[in-house]
Amino acid sequence: MAMPLRQTIRVATYLFEQKMIKRRDKFPLIVELEPLFACNLKCEGCGKIQHPAGVLKQRMPVAQAVGAVLESGAPMVSIAGGEPLMHPQIDEITRQLVERKKYVFLCTNAMLLRKKMHLFTPSPYFAFAVHIDGLRERHDASVAKEGVFDEAVEAIKEAKRRGFRVTTNSTFFNTDTPQTVIDVLDFLNDELKVDEMMISPAYAYEKAPDQEHFLGVTQTRELFRKAFAGGNRRRWRLNHSPLFLDFLEGKTDFPCTAWGIPNYSLFGWQRPCYLMSDGYVPTYRQLVEETDWDKYGRGKDPRCDNCMAHCGYEPTAVLATMGSLKESLRAARETAAGGHG
């Protein structure tokens, strides 16, 4: 994966231990931790805030959040929601995970970031991951509120000024074109100079208010093939393995390995992934051992047919990279060169 050298070595060592020493077939690469579902925005592509009012008021205790991550053994954590900065103890959750040398990405819409930034300390193990779905007009439309893009940009600038690592996460819909993808990634890469960028085709999350603008597989491949052309893919600081970017372009295909990026929320470990809800279990071991993984994926479950989301396919790409000397050298070469194509 395209990440800082220290993190690359840590993750590579972890993968080697799981595969070669412990001989495990299924293990987590990164945990998606949702310590609350409440949010201060009503994004068209998300349905988290449609939970009942009683659920939206709940906040996961610090010990429960940290304990779930430790139980899984994953080296990385993506804290999402909802809006995690609304959690009154989010700084303590983050502090305890960083103290245990977990790589933590705090996902945020940045509406509260400038107000809460003083609660956090810059660290090689910590980054703010700001959601940016396009330039001003497109982003504000996707979150159904004006002014959010401008606030996010100012928050990113302030976080960078204070010495924080800042990454971004951009979701693209069928209303996007190769040019809108290029425009926002150029802006993030060249003008804001964020450390890394993550991209994802929108998946038809069943509770999302907008069900009309999710991408199909053919649309996704065409969109990214054209957006990546002309050297863009190599130039952008994309936080993805080269093989996953190949996958987005349709140059290769992979099976889904949703167990690699599991979701843990107020309800427990979500089966099979954070985009589909077929029940919950209290432990990661139960998630791995009691889920019929063979019934999920494109061509197996109709809900999976248009999915190319990173939560299912990035772990497959990472494992394929680790299992190939050629791909491992390719990933290392491109990371060292500062390009990720």
Short mmCIF file of C-alpha atoms in Angstrom, two decimals:
data_model
loop_
_atom_site.label_atom_id
_atom_site.label_comp_id
_atom_site.label_asym_id
_atom_site.label_seq_id
_atom_site.Cartn_x
_atom_site.Cartn_y
_atom_site.Cartn_z
CA MET A 1 0.00 0.00 0.00
CA ALA A 2 1.15 3.55 -0.63
CA MET A 3 1.94 4.70 2.89
CA PRO A 4 4.87 6.03 4.94
CA LEU A 5 7.84 3.66 5.15
CA ARG A 6 7.43 2.95 8.88
CA GLN A 7 3.79 2.03 8.36
CA THR A 8 4.59 -0.04 5.27
CA ILE A 9 7.14 -2.10 7.22
CA ARG A 10 4.73 -2.56 10.14
CA VAL A 11 1.89 -3.76 7.92
CA ALA A 12 4.14 -6.00 5.84
CA THR A 13 5.53 -7.60 9.01
CA TYR A 14 2.00 -8.12 10.33
CA LEU A 15 0.87 -9.77 7.09
CA PHE A 16 3.91 -12.05 7.06
CA GLU A 17 3.24 -13.13 10.65
CA GLN A 18 -0.42 -13.87 9.94
CA LYS A 19 0.19 -15.81 6.72
CA MET A 20 3.52 -17.52 7.26
CA ILE A 21 3.91 -17.91 11.03
CA LYS A 22 0.37 -18.17 12.39
CA ARG A 23 -0.93 -19.74 9.15
CA ARG A 24 -4.20 -17.83 9.28
CA ASP A 25 -6.43 -17.61 6.23
CA LYS A 26 -8.55 -14.74 7.52
CA PHE A 27 -7.37 -11.76 9.55
CA PRO A 28 -8.07 -8.01 9.62
CA LEU A 29 -5.94 -5.46 7.85
CA ILE A 30 -7.79 -2.43 9.21
CA VAL A 31 -10.82 -2.17 11.49
CA GLU A 32 -13.64 0.23 10.63
CA LEU A 33 -14.66 1.44 14.08
CA GLU A 34 -17.98 3.26 14.46
CA PRO A 35 -18.32 4.51 18.06
CA LEU A 36 -21.56 6.34 17.21
CA PHE A 37 -24.06 6.72 14.36
CA ALA A 38 -25.05 10.34 14.98
CA CYS A 39 -23.90 12.95 12.48
CA ASN A 40 -24.17 16.70 11.93
CA LEU A 41 -24.83 16.27 8.19
CA LYS A 42 -27.38 14.40 6.06
CA CYS A 43 -25.33 13.11 3.15
CA GLU A 44 -27.27 11.72 0.21
CA GLY A 45 -25.16 8.58 -0.07
CA CYS A 46 -25.26 7.55 3.60
CA GLY A 47 -28.03 6.11 5.72
CA LYS A 48 -26.42 5.98 9.16
CA ILE A 49 -28.61 8.73 10.64
CA GLN A 50 -31.76 6.79 9.75
CA HIS A 51 -31.29 4.72 12.89
CA PRO A 52 -33.92 5.33 15.62
CA ALA A 53 -33.40 8.34 17.89
CA GLY A 54 -32.47 6.12 20.83
CA VAL A 55 -29.64 4.54 18.83
CA LEU A 56 -28.40 7.92 17.58
CA LYS A 57 -27.99 9.06 21.18
CA GLN A 58 -25.69 6.16 22.08
CA ARG A 59 -21.93 6.59 22.40
CA MET A 60 -19.57 3.62 22.58
CA PRO A 61 -17.54 3.50 25.82
CA VAL A 62 -13.79 3.98 25.44
CA ALA A 63 -12.93 0.56 26.83
CA GLN A 64 -15.32 -1.17 24.42
CA ALA A 65 -13.92 0.67 21.39
CA VAL A 66 -10.29 0.04 22.27
CA GLY A 67 -11.00 -3.53 23.34
CA ALA A 68 -12.58 -4.43 20.00
CA VAL A 69 -9.55 -3.21 18.09
CA LEU A 70 -7.15 -5.05 20.37
CA GLU A 71 -9.22 -8.22 20.13
CA SER A 72 -9.02 -8.12 16.34
CA GLY A 73 -5.26 -7.60 16.34
CA ALA A 74 -5.42 -5.27 13.31
CA PRO A 75 -2.49 -2.84 12.95
CA MET A 76 -4.71 -0.04 11.57
CA VAL A 77 -8.01 1.58 12.60
CA SER A 78 -10.36 3.83 10.67
CA ILE A 79 -12.67 5.64 13.11
CA ALA A 80 -15.88 6.63 11.38
CA GLY A 81 -19.56 6.94 12.20
CA GLY A 82 -21.62 9.07 12.07
CA GLU A 83 -19.31 11.94 12.80
CA PRO A 84 -16.69 10.74 15.32
CA LEU A 85 -15.83 14.27 16.50
CA MET A 86 -19.32 14.36 18.06
CA HIS A 87 -18.23 11.60 20.47
CA PRO A 88 -17.31 13.28 23.80
CA GLN A 89 -14.39 10.88 24.37
CA ILE A 90 -13.08 10.55 20.83
CA ASP A 91 -9.75 12.07 21.86
CA GLU A 92 -9.33 9.43 24.56
CA ILE A 93 -10.23 6.58 22.21
CA THR A 94 -7.68 7.90 19.74
CA ARG A 95 -5.02 8.48 22.41
CA GLN A 96 -5.27 4.94 23.74
CA LEU A 97 -5.06 3.39 20.28
CA VAL A 98 -2.07 5.53 19.29
CA GLU A 99 -0.44 4.69 22.63
CA ARG A 100 -0.66 1.04 21.57
CA LYS A 101 0.98 1.94 18.24
CA LYS A 102 -2.12 1.37 16.15
CA TYR A 103 -2.25 3.50 13.00
CA VAL A 104 -5.38 5.58 13.42
CA PHE A 105 -7.31 7.43 10.72
CA LEU A 106 -10.02 9.65 12.19
CA CYS A 107 -12.63 10.10 9.44
CA THR A 108 -14.48 13.40 9.59
CA ASN A 109 -16.58 15.78 7.52
CA ALA A 110 -14.43 18.50 9.20
CA MET A 111 -17.36 20.62 10.40
CA LEU A 112 -16.07 20.32 13.98
CA LEU A 113 -12.41 19.80 13.20
CA ARG A 114 -11.10 23.31 13.88
CA LYS A 115 -13.02 23.41 17.18
CA LYS A 116 -11.75 20.02 18.34
CA MET A 117 -8.24 19.94 16.87
CA HIS A 118 -6.63 21.03 20.15
CA LEU A 119 -7.73 17.74 21.73
CA PHE A 120 -5.33 15.78 19.51
CA THR A 121 -1.56 15.54 19.20
CA PRO A 122 0.35 15.08 15.93
CA SER A 123 1.86 11.60 15.68
CA PRO A 124 3.23 9.27 12.98
CA TYR A 125 0.46 6.91 14.11
CA PHE A 126 -2.39 9.39 13.62
CA ALA A 127 -4.06 11.16 10.71
CA PHE A 128 -7.25 13.10 10.11
CA ALA A 129 -9.11 11.63 7.12
CA VAL A 130 -11.36 14.34 5.70
CA HIS A 131 -14.20 13.39 3.37
CA ILE A 132 -14.14 15.45 0.15
CA ASP A 133 -16.44 14.31 -2.67
CA GLY A 134 -15.67 17.04 -5.18
CA LEU A 135 -14.97 20.72 -5.52
CA ARG A 136 -17.21 23.26 -3.79
CA GLU A 137 -20.46 22.85 -5.71
CA ARG A 138 -20.32 19.05 -6.04
CA HIS A 139 -19.19 18.45 -2.46
CA ASP A 140 -21.79 20.73 -0.88
CA ALA A 141 -24.50 19.06 -2.98
CA SER A 142 -23.38 15.59 -1.84
CA VAL A 143 -23.59 16.58 1.82
CA ALA A 144 -26.78 18.62 1.28
CA LYS A 145 -25.40 21.76 2.92
CA GLU A 146 -23.64 24.85 1.62
CA GLY A 147 -20.35 25.97 3.09
CA VAL A 148 -19.11 22.50 4.09
CA PHE A 149 -16.42 22.38 1.39
CA ASP A 150 -14.96 25.73 2.41
CA GLU A 151 -14.89 24.74 6.08
CA ALA A 152 -13.23 21.42 5.25
CA VAL A 153 -10.55 23.19 3.20
CA GLU A 154 -9.80 25.63 6.03
CA ALA A 155 -9.68 22.79 8.54
CA ILE A 156 -7.24 20.83 6.37
CA LYS A 157 -4.98 23.87 6.06
CA GLU A 158 -5.05 24.41 9.84
CA ALA A 159 -4.35 20.75 10.58
CA LYS A 160 -1.39 20.76 8.19
CA ARG A 161 -0.11 23.99 9.78
CA ARG A 162 -0.21 22.33 13.21
CA GLY A 163 1.80 19.35 12.00
CA PHE A 164 -0.93 16.72 11.59
CA ARG A 165 -0.95 14.14 8.83
CA VAL A 166 -4.06 14.74 6.71
CA THR A 167 -5.54 12.27 4.26
CA THR A 168 -8.76 12.52 2.29
CA ASN A 169 -11.48 10.13 1.22
CA SER A 170 -13.47 10.83 -1.95
CA THR A 171 -16.53 8.88 -3.10
CA PHE A 172 -17.55 9.14 -6.74
CA PHE A 173 -21.03 8.66 -8.21
CA ASN A 174 -22.47 8.17 -11.70
CA THR A 175 -22.93 11.94 -11.88
CA ASP A 176 -19.14 12.26 -11.91
CA THR A 177 -17.04 12.43 -15.04
CA PRO A 178 -13.34 11.75 -15.51
CA GLN A 179 -12.84 15.53 -15.42
CA THR A 180 -14.63 16.02 -12.07
CA VAL A 181 -12.46 13.23 -10.61
CA ILE A 182 -9.33 14.87 -12.02
CA ASP A 183 -10.37 18.31 -10.78
CA VAL A 184 -10.83 17.32 -7.14
CA LEU A 185 -7.77 15.05 -6.97
CA ASP A 186 -5.60 17.71 -8.61
CA PHE A 187 -6.86 20.22 -6.03
CA LEU A 188 -6.20 17.91 -3.07
CA ASN A 189 -2.84 16.73 -4.39
CA ASP A 190 -1.38 19.95 -5.79
CA GLU A 191 -3.04 22.83 -3.96
CA LEU A 192 -3.97 21.50 -0.51
CA LYS A 193 -1.04 19.06 -0.62
CA VAL A 194 -2.73 16.46 1.59
CA ASP A 195 -0.49 13.56 2.55
CA GLU A 196 -2.54 10.84 0.84
CA MET A 197 -5.88 10.42 -0.90
CA MET A 198 -8.29 7.50 -0.89
CA ILE A 199 -10.91 7.05 -3.59
CA SER A 200 -13.94 4.80 -3.85
CA PRO A 201 -16.78 4.19 -6.27
CA ALA A 202 -20.11 4.77 -4.53
CA TYR A 203 -21.82 1.56 -3.41
CA ALA A 204 -25.61 1.23 -3.23
CA TYR A 205 -25.86 1.39 0.55
CA GLU A 206 -29.40 0.19 1.17
CA LYS A 207 -30.37 2.89 3.69
CA ALA A 208 -28.99 5.81 1.67
CA PRO A 209 -31.60 8.44 0.71
CA ASP A 210 -30.25 8.64 -2.86
CA GLN A 211 -30.44 5.27 -4.63
CA GLU A 212 -30.19 6.57 -8.20
CA HIS A 213 -26.58 7.67 -8.51
CA PHE A 214 -24.46 4.68 -7.55
CA LEU A 215 -21.90 3.37 -10.03
CA GLY A 216 -22.05 0.00 -11.75
CA VAL A 217 -18.93 -2.07 -12.48
CA THR A 218 -18.65 -1.04 -16.13
CA GLN A 219 -19.19 2.64 -15.26
CA THR A 220 -16.59 2.45 -12.50
CA ARG A 221 -13.93 0.96 -14.75
CA GLU A 222 -14.54 3.49 -17.51
CA LEU A 223 -14.53 6.42 -15.07
CA PHE A 224 -11.23 5.54 -13.43
CA ARG A 225 -9.53 4.35 -16.62
CA LYS A 226 -10.09 7.78 -18.14
CA ALA A 227 -9.32 9.73 -14.95
CA PHE A 228 -6.05 7.84 -14.45
CA ALA A 229 -4.87 8.48 -18.02
CA GLY A 230 -2.06 10.85 -18.97
CA GLY A 231 0.13 10.07 -15.96
CA ASN A 232 -2.41 11.22 -13.35
CA ARG A 233 -2.43 7.93 -11.50
CA ARG A 234 1.34 7.98 -11.03
CA ARG A 235 1.38 11.64 -10.04
CA TRP A 236 -1.38 11.59 -7.40
CA ARG A 237 -0.52 10.50 -3.84
CA LEU A 238 -3.16 7.77 -3.72
CA ASN A 239 -3.39 5.65 -0.58
CA HIS A 240 -4.01 2.40 -2.42
CA SER A 241 -1.98 -0.55 -3.60
CA PRO A 242 -1.15 -0.51 -7.34
CA LEU A 243 -3.19 -3.70 -7.81
CA PHE A 244 -6.32 -2.09 -6.32
CA LEU A 245 -5.95 0.78 -8.79
CA ASP A 246 -5.58 -1.82 -11.54
CA PHE A 247 -8.81 -3.35 -10.24
CA LEU A 248 -10.66 -0.02 -10.42
CA GLU A 249 -9.55 0.35 -14.04
CA GLY A 250 -10.63 -3.17 -14.95
CA LYS A 251 -7.09 -4.36 -15.66
CA THR A 252 -7.53 -7.19 -13.17
CA ASP A 253 -10.29 -8.69 -11.05
CA PHE A 254 -10.42 -10.01 -7.50
CA PRO A 255 -12.78 -11.84 -5.17
CA CYS A 256 -14.12 -9.93 -2.17
CA THR A 257 -12.35 -10.39 1.16
CA ALA A 258 -14.64 -8.37 3.43
CA TRP A 259 -13.14 -10.00 6.52
CA GLY A 260 -9.98 -7.95 5.84
CA ILE A 261 -11.65 -4.61 6.68
CA PRO A 262 -14.33 -5.56 9.22
CA ASN A 263 -16.76 -3.11 10.80
CA TYR A 264 -17.30 -2.80 14.54
CA SER A 265 -20.14 -0.56 15.74
CA LEU A 266 -22.54 -0.09 18.64
CA PHE A 267 -24.23 -3.32 17.52
CA GLY A 268 -21.03 -5.41 17.40
CA TRP A 269 -19.11 -6.89 14.44
CA GLN A 270 -21.23 -6.39 11.33
CA ARG A 271 -21.71 -9.30 8.96
CA PRO A 272 -20.37 -9.38 6.26
CA CYS A 273 -19.19 -5.74 5.88
CA TYR A 274 -20.15 -2.16 6.76
CA LEU A 275 -22.12 -1.81 3.51
CA MET A 276 -24.37 -4.84 4.12
CA SER A 277 -26.04 -5.86 7.34
CA ASP A 278 -26.77 -9.56 7.73
CA GLY A 279 -26.54 -9.51 11.50
CA TYR A 280 -23.96 -8.86 14.21
CA VAL A 281 -21.71 -10.95 16.45
CA PRO A 282 -19.87 -9.91 19.64
CA THR A 283 -16.33 -11.03 18.66
CA TYR A 284 -14.13 -10.88 15.58
CA ARG A 285 -13.44 -14.60 15.91
CA GLN A 286 -17.16 -15.30 15.59
CA LEU A 287 -17.37 -12.99 12.59
CA VAL A 288 -14.61 -14.92 10.83
CA GLU A 289 -15.64 -18.42 11.86
CA GLU A 290 -19.44 -18.18 11.73
CA THR A 291 -19.95 -16.18 8.53
CA ASP A 292 -20.48 -18.05 5.26
CA TRP A 293 -18.03 -15.93 3.27
CA ASP A 294 -18.41 -18.06 0.14
CA LYS A 295 -21.94 -16.77 -0.46
CA TYR A 296 -20.84 -13.13 -0.82
CA GLY A 297 -19.27 -11.33 -3.75
CA ARG A 298 -20.14 -10.47 -7.34
CA GLY A 299 -22.02 -13.29 -9.02
CA LYS A 300 -22.98 -14.81 -5.67
CA ASP A 301 -25.18 -12.23 -3.91
CA PRO A 302 -27.10 -9.72 -6.07
CA ARG A 303 -26.37 -6.99 -3.51
CA CYS A 304 -22.68 -7.38 -4.35
CA ASP A 305 -23.01 -7.19 -8.14
CA ASN A 306 -22.06 -3.52 -8.51
CA CYS A 307 -19.65 -3.29 -5.58
CA MET A 308 -16.03 -2.35 -6.12
CA ALA A 309 -15.58 -0.74 -2.72
CA HIS A 310 -12.16 -0.73 -1.06
CA CYS A 311 -13.49 -2.51 2.06
CA GLY A 312 -13.95 -5.71 0.06
CA TYR A 313 -11.26 -5.52 -2.58
CA GLU A 314 -8.30 -3.58 -1.20
CA PRO A 315 -7.42 -6.42 1.22
CA THR A 316 -7.47 -8.86 -1.71
CA ALA A 317 -5.14 -6.58 -3.65
CA VAL A 318 -2.78 -6.20 -0.69
CA LEU A 319 -2.61 -9.97 -0.17
CA ALA A 320 -2.02 -10.50 -3.89
CA THR A 321 0.79 -7.95 -3.71
CA MET A 322 2.40 -9.70 -0.74
CA GLY A 323 2.10 -13.05 -2.52
CA SER A 324 3.96 -11.87 -5.61
CA LEU A 325 7.61 -10.80 -5.65
CA LYS A 326 6.98 -8.83 -8.84
CA GLU A 327 4.04 -6.90 -7.35
CA SER A 328 5.84 -6.37 -4.02
CA LEU A 329 8.78 -4.81 -5.85
CA ARG A 330 6.40 -2.73 -7.96
CA ALA A 331 4.61 -1.40 -4.88
CA ALA A 332 7.89 -0.70 -3.07
CA ARG A 333 9.35 1.04 -6.11
CA GLU A 334 6.36 3.29 -6.59
CA THR A 335 6.13 4.14 -2.88
CA ALA A 336 9.81 5.04 -2.80
CA ALA A 337 9.42 7.16 -5.93
CA GLY A 338 6.46 9.02 -4.44
CA GLY A 339 4.12 7.81 -7.16
CA HIS A 340 1.40 5.23 -6.74
CA GLY A 341 0.50 4.15 -10.28
#
